CSV table of C-alpha atoms in Angstrom, one decimal:
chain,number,residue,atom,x,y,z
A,300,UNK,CA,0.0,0.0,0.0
A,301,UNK,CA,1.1,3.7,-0.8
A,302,UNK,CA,0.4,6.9,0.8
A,303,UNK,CA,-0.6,9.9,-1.6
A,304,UNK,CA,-0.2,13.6,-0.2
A,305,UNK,CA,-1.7,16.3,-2.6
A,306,UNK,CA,-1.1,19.8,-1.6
A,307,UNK,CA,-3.5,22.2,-2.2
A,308,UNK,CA,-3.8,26.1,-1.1
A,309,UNK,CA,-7.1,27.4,0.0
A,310,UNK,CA,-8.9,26.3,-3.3
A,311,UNK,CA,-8.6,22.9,-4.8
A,312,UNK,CA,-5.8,22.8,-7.1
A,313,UNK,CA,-6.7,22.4,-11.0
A,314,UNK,CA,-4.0,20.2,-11.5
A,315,UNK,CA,-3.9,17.6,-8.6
A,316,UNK,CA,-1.3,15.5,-10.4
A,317,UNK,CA,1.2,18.1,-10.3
A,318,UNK,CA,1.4,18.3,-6.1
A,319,UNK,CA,1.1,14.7,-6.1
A,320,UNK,CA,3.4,12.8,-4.4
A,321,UNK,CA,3.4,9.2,-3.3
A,322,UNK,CA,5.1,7.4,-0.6
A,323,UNK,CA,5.5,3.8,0.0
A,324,UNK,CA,6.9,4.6,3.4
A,325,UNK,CA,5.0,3.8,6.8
A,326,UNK,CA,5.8,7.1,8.3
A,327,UNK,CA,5.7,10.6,6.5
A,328,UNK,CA,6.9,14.1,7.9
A,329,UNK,CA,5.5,17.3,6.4
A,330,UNK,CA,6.8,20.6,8.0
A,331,UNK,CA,8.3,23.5,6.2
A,332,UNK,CA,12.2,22.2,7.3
A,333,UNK,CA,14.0,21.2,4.1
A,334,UNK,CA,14.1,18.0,5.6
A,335,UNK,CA,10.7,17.5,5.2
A,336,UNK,CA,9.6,14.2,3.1
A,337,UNK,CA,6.6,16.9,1.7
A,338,UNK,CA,8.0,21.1,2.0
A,339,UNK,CA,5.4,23.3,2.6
A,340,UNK,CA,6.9,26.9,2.2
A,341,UNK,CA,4.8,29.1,4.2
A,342,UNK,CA,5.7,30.5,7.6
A,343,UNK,CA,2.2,29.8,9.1
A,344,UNK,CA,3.6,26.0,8.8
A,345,UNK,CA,6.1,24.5,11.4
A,346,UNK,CA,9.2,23.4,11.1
A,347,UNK,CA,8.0,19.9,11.4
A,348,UNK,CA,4.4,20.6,11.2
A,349,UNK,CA,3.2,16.8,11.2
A,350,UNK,CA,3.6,13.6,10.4
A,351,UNK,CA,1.6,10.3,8.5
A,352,UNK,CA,2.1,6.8,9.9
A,353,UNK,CA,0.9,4.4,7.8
A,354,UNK,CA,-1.6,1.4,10.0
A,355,UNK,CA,-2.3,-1.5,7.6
A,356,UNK,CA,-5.3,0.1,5.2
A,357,UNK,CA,-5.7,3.5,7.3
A,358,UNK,CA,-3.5,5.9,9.1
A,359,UNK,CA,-3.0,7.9,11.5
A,360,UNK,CA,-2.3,12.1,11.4
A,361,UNK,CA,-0.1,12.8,14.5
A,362,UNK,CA,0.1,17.2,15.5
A,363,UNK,CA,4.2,17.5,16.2
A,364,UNK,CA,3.8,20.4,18.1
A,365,UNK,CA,2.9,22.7,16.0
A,366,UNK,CA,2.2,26.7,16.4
A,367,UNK,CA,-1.3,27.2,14.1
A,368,UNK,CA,-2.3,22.9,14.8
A,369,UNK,CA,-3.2,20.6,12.6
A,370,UNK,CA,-6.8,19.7,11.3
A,371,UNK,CA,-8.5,16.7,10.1
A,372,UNK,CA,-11.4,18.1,8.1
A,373,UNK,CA,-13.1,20.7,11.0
A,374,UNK,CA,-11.4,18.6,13.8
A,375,UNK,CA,-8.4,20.1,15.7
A,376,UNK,CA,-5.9,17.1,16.8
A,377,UNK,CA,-4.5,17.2,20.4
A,378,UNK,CA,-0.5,18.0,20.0
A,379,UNK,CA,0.7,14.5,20.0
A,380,UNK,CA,-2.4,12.3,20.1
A,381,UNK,CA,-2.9,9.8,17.1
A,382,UNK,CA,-5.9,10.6,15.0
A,383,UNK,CA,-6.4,7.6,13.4
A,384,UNK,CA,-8.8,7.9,9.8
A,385,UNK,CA,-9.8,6.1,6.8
A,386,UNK,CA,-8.5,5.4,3.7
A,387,UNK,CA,-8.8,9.5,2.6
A,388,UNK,CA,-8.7,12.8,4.6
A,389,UNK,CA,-8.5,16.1,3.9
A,390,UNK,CA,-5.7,18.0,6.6
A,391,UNK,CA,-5.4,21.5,7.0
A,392,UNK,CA,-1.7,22.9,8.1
A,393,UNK,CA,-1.3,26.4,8.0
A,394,UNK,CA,-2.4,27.7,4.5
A,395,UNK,CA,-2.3,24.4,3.0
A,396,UNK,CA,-4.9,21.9,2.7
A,397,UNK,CA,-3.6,18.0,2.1
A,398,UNK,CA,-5.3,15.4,0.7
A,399,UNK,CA,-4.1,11.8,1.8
A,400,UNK,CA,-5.3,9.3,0.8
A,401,UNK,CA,-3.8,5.6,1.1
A,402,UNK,CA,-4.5,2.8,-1.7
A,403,UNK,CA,-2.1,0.5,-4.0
A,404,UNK,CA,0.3,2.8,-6.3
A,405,UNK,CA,3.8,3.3,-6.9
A,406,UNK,CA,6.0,5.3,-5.2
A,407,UNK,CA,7.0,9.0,-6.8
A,408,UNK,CA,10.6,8.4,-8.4
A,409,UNK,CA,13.2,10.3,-5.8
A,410,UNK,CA,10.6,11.5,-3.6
A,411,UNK,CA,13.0,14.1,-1.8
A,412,UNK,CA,13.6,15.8,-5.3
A,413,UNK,CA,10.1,16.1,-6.0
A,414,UNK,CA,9.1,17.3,-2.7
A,415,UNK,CA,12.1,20.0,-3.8
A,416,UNK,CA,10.6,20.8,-7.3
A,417,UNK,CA,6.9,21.1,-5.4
A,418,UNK,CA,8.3,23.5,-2.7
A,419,UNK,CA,9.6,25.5,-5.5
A,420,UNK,CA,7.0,25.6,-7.1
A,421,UNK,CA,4.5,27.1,-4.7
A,422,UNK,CA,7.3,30.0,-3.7
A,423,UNK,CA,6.9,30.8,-7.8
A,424,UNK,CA,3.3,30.6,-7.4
A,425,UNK,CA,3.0,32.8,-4.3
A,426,UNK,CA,5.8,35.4,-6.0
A,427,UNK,CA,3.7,35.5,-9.3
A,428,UNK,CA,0.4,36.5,-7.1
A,429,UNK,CA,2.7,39.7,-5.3
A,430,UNK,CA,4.2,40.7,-9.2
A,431,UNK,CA,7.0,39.1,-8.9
A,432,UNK,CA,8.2,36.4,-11.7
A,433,UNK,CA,10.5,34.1,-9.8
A,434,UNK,CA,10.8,31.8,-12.6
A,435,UNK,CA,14.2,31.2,-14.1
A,436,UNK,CA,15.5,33.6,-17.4
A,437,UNK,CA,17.5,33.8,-19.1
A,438,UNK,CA,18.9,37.0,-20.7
A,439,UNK,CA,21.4,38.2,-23.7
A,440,UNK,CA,23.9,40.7,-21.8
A,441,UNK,CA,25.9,41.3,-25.6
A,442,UNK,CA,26.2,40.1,-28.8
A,443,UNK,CA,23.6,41.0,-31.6
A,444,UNK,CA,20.5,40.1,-29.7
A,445,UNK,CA,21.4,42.0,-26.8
A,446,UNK,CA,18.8,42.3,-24.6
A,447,UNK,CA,16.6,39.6,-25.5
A,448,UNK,CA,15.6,37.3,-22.6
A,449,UNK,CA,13.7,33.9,-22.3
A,450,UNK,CA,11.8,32.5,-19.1
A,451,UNK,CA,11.9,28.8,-18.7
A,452,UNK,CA,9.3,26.4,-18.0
A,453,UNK,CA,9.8,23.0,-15.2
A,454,UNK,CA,10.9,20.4,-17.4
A,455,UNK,CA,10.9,21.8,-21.3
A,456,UNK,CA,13.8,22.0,-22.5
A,457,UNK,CA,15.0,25.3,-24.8
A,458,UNK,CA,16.5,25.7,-27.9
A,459,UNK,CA,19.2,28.3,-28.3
A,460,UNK,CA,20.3,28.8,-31.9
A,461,UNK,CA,19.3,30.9,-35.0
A,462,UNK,CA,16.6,28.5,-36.4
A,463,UNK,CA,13.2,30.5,-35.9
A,464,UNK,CA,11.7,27.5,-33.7
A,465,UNK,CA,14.1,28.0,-31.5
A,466,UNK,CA,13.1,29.4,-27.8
A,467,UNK,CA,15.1,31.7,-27.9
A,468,UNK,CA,16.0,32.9,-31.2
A,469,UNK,CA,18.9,34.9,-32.5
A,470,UNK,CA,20.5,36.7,-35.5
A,471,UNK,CA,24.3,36.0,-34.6
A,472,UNK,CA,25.7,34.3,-37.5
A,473,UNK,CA,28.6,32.6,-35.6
A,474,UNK,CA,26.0,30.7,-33.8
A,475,UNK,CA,24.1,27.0,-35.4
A,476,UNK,CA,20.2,26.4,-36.2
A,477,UNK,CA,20.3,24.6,-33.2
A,478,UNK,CA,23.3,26.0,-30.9
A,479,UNK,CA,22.6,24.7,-27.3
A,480,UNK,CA,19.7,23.2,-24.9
A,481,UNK,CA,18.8,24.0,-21.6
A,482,UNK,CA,16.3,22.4,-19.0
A,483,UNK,CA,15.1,24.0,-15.6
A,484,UNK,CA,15.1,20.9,-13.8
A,485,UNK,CA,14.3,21.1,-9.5
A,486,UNK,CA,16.5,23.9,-8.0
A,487,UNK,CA,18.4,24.1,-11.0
A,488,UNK,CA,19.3,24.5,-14.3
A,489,UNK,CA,21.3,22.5,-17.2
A,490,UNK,CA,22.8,23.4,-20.2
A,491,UNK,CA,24.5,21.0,-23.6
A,492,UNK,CA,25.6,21.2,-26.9
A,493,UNK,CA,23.6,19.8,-29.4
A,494,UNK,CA,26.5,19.8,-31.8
A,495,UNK,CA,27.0,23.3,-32.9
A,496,UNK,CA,29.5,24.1,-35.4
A,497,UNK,CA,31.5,26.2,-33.3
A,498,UNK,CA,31.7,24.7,-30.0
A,499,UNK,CA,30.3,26.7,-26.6
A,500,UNK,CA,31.5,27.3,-23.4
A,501,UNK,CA,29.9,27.5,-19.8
A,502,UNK,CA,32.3,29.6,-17.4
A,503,UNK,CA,35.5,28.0,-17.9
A,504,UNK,CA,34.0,24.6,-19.2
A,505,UNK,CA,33.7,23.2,-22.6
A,506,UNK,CA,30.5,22.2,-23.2
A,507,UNK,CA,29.4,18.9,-24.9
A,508,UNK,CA,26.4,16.4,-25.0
A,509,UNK,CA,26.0,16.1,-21.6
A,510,UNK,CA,24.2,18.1,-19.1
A,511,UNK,CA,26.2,20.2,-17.0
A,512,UNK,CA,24.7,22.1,-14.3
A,513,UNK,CA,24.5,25.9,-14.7
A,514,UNK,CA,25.8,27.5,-11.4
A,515,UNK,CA,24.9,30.8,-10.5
A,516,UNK,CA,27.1,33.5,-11.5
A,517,UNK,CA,28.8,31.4,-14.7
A,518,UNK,CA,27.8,33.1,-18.3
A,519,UNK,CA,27.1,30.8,-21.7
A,520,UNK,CA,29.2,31.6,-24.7
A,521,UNK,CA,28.7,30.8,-28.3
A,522,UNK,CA,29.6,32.6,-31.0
A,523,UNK,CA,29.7,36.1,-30.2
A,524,UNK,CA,26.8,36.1,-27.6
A,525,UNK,CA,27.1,35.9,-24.2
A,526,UNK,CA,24.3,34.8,-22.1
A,527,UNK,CA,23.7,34.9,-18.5
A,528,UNK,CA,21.0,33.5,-15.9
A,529,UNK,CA,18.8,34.4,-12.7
A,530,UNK,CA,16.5,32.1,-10.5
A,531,UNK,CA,15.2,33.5,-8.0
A,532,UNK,CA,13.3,31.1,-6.5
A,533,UNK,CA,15.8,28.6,-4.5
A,534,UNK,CA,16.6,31.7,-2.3
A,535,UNK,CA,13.3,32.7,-1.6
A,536,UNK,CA,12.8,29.3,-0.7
A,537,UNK,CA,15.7,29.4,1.6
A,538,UNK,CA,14.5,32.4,3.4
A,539,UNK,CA,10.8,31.2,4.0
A,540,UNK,CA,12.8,28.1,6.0
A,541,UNK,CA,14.7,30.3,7.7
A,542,UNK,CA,11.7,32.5,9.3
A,543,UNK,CA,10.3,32.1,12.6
A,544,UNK,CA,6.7,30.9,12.5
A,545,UNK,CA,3.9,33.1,12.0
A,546,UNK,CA,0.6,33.2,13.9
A,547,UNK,CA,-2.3,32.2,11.5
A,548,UNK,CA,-6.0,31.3,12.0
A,549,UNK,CA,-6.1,27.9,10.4
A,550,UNK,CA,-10.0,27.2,11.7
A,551,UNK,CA,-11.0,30.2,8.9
A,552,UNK,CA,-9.8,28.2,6.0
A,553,UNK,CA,-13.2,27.5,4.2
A,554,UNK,CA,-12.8,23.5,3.5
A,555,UNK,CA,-16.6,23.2,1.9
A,556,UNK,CA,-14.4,23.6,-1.3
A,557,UNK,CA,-13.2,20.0,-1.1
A,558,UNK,CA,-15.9,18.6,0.5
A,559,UNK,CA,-18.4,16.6,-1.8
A,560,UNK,CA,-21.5,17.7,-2.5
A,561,UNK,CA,-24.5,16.3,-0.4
A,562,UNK,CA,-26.7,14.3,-3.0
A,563,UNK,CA,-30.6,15.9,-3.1
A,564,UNK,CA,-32.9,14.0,-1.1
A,565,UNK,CA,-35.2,12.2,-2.2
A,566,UNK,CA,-39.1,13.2,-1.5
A,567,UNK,CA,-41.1,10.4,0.3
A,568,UNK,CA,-44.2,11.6,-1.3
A,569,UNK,CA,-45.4,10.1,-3.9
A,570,UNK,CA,-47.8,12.3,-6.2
A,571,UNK,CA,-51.2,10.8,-7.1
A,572,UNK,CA,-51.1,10.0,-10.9
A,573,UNK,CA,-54.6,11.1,-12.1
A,574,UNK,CA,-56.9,8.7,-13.2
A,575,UNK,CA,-58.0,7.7,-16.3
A,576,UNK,CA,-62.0,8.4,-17.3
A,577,UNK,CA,-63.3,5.0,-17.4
A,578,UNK,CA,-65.1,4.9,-20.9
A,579,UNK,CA,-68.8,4.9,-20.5
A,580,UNK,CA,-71.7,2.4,-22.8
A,581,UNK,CA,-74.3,5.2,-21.9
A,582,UNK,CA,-75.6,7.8,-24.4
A,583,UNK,CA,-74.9,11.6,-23.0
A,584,UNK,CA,-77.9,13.1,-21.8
A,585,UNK,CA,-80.0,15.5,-23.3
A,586,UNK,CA,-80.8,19.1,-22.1
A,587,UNK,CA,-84.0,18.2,-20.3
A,588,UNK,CA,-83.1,15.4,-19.1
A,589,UNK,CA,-80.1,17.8,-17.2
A,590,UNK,CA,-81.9,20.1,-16.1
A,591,UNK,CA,-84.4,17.3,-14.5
A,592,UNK,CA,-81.4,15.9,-12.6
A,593,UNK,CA,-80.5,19.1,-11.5
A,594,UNK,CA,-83.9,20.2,-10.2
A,595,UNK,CA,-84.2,16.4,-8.7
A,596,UNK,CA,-80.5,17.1,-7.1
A,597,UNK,CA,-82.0,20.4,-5.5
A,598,UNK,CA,-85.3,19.2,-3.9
A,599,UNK,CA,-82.9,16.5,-2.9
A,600,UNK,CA,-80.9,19.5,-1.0
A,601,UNK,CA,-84.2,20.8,0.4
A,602,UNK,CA,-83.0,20.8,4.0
A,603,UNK,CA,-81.0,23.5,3.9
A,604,UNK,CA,-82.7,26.7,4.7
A,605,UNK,CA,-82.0,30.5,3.6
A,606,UNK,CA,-82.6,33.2,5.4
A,607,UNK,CA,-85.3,34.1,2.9
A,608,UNK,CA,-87.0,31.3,3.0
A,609,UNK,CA,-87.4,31.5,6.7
A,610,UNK,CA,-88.9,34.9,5.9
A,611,UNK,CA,-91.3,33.9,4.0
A,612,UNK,CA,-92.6,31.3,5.9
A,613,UNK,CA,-93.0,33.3,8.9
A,614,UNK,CA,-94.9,36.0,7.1
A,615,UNK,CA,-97.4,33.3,5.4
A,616,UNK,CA,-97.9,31.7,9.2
A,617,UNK,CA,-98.5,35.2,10.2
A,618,UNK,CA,-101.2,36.2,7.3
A,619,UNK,CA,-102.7,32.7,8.0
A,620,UNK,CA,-103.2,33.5,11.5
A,621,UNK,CA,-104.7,37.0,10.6
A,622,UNK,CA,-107.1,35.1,8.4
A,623,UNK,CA,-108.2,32.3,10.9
A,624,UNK,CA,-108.6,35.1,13.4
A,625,UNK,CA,-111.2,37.1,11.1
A,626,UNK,CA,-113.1,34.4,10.1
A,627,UNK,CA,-113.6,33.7,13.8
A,628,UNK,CA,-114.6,36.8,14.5
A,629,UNK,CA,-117.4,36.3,11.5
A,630,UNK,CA,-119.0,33.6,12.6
A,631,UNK,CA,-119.8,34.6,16.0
């Protein structure tokens, strides 16, 4: 069984894959110390924030003292006390919300450089959101394209050389089509010839086939360009590990985001299907025969009484009594 952390911020992240990294370890430490198996560069996130120990098909999320604590969904774990859970949780440390999950997969090839790379990655991330481009560049201090500069991507390499594919493309006619490569690779960066016509040099070094690591402060030579390079990044990183931790509400990190979505209940009430008119052998009725019903339905109603009718009965008792009176009064 494998563990899987995936880092997100305070929203999901688009591209879960790329903060992925799996562990076929039992025990996991995730802090913002380089030594961290996952780096979490933010100072709202210990030193050694937390830590994963695998149980047979769960584990257990253990708080290592931590300033802001650690989370298991809206659940704050005692400093030191095991919290063990099922086969996925989500963990909030700091600004970061993990996913772990546990499950059968392989194990992220040289886990320590990855967790490097992801850490990077974030610092760019955060840099980009305060205007700041952290990514590495390179730029043309002389030669003929002077002044033109190229910003590298995590793992594509770049083409330096005349040809108008080329990444970074120049006009200087003592360089090949396709003059040299580099790669951003982790923390750092790597240059080689691809068999250019007049040779090129990094620093003091001859360059050939193979990769050779571009140290800071060395500039690339070919033809009659010189090119040089800045990353940012690495030191950035370097300070965030360095800080002292920062006091940070954890408990307001909205976690409805990666929460599913409750499925709509369903209504016990059935609604009555109306029924169908039976069809009928009888002829319809004519319009006397109706309105016989309807006087026959009336009488039928006879016993209920307006206030008129009252009325009029009491007036014809009344004249009736009147009448039997005089005709008493006749006789005698």
């Amino acid at each position: 069984m494998a563990i899987s952390v995936i880092v997100h911020g305070a929203r999901p992240c688009p591209e879960p894959d790329k903060r992925r990294i799996t562990f076929d370890t039992p025990r996991i430490v995730i802090g913002r110390a380089s030594s961290s198996d996952v780096r979490l560069p933010d100072a709202s996130v210990s030193p050694r924030h937390l830590t994963i120990q695998q149980r047979g098909n769960r584990f257990a999320i253990v708080d290592e003292g931590s300033t802001n604590g650690t989370f298991v969904g809206r659940t704050k774990l005692s400093p030191k006390a095991p919290q063990v859970v099922d086969q996925r949780a989500f963990v909030r440390a700091g600004r970061f919300v993990l996913e772990i999950s546990i499950g059968p997969g392989n194990a992220s090839a040289q886990p320590a450089a990855v967790a490097k790379e992801l850490a990077l990655g974030l610092v760019i991330e955060r840099l980009l959101e305060e205007g700041e481009d952290a990514r590495p560049q390179l730029l043309v201090e002389s030669g003929p394209d002077a002044g033109a500069a190229l910003v590298l991507e995590p793992g594509e390499p770049a083409v330096i050389g005349r040809s108008r594919e080329a990444e970074l493309a120049l006009t200087d006619a003592g360089a090949s089509r396709r003059h040299v490569e580099v790669l951003w690779r982790g923390d750092g960066i790597v240059v080689r010839d691809l068999g250019s016509k007049s040779g090129s040099e990094l620093g003091d070094r001859i360059l050939g086939s193979a990769s050779t690591p571009w140290r800071e402060g060395e500039k690339l030579l070919l033809g009659d360009t010189v090119i040089g390079r800045a990353f940012d990044a690495p030191e950035a990183l370097s300070e965030i590990e360095r800080a002292p931790d920062e006091k940070f509400a954890t408990a307001d990190i909205d976690l409805s985001p990666f929460e599913p979505e409750p499925e709509p209940e369903e209504s016990d009430a059935v609604e009555a299907e109306p029924a169908e008119a039976a069809p009928s052998d009888e002829e319809t009725p004519t319009p006397e025969e109706t309105e016989e019903a309807a006087a026959l339905a009336a009488r039928s109603r006879g016993a209920t009484w307006s206030m008129t009718d009252v009325a009029v009965v009491l007036l014809a008792l009344g004249v009736f009594s009147l009448s039997a009176v005089g005709y008493f009064v006749l006789l005698r």
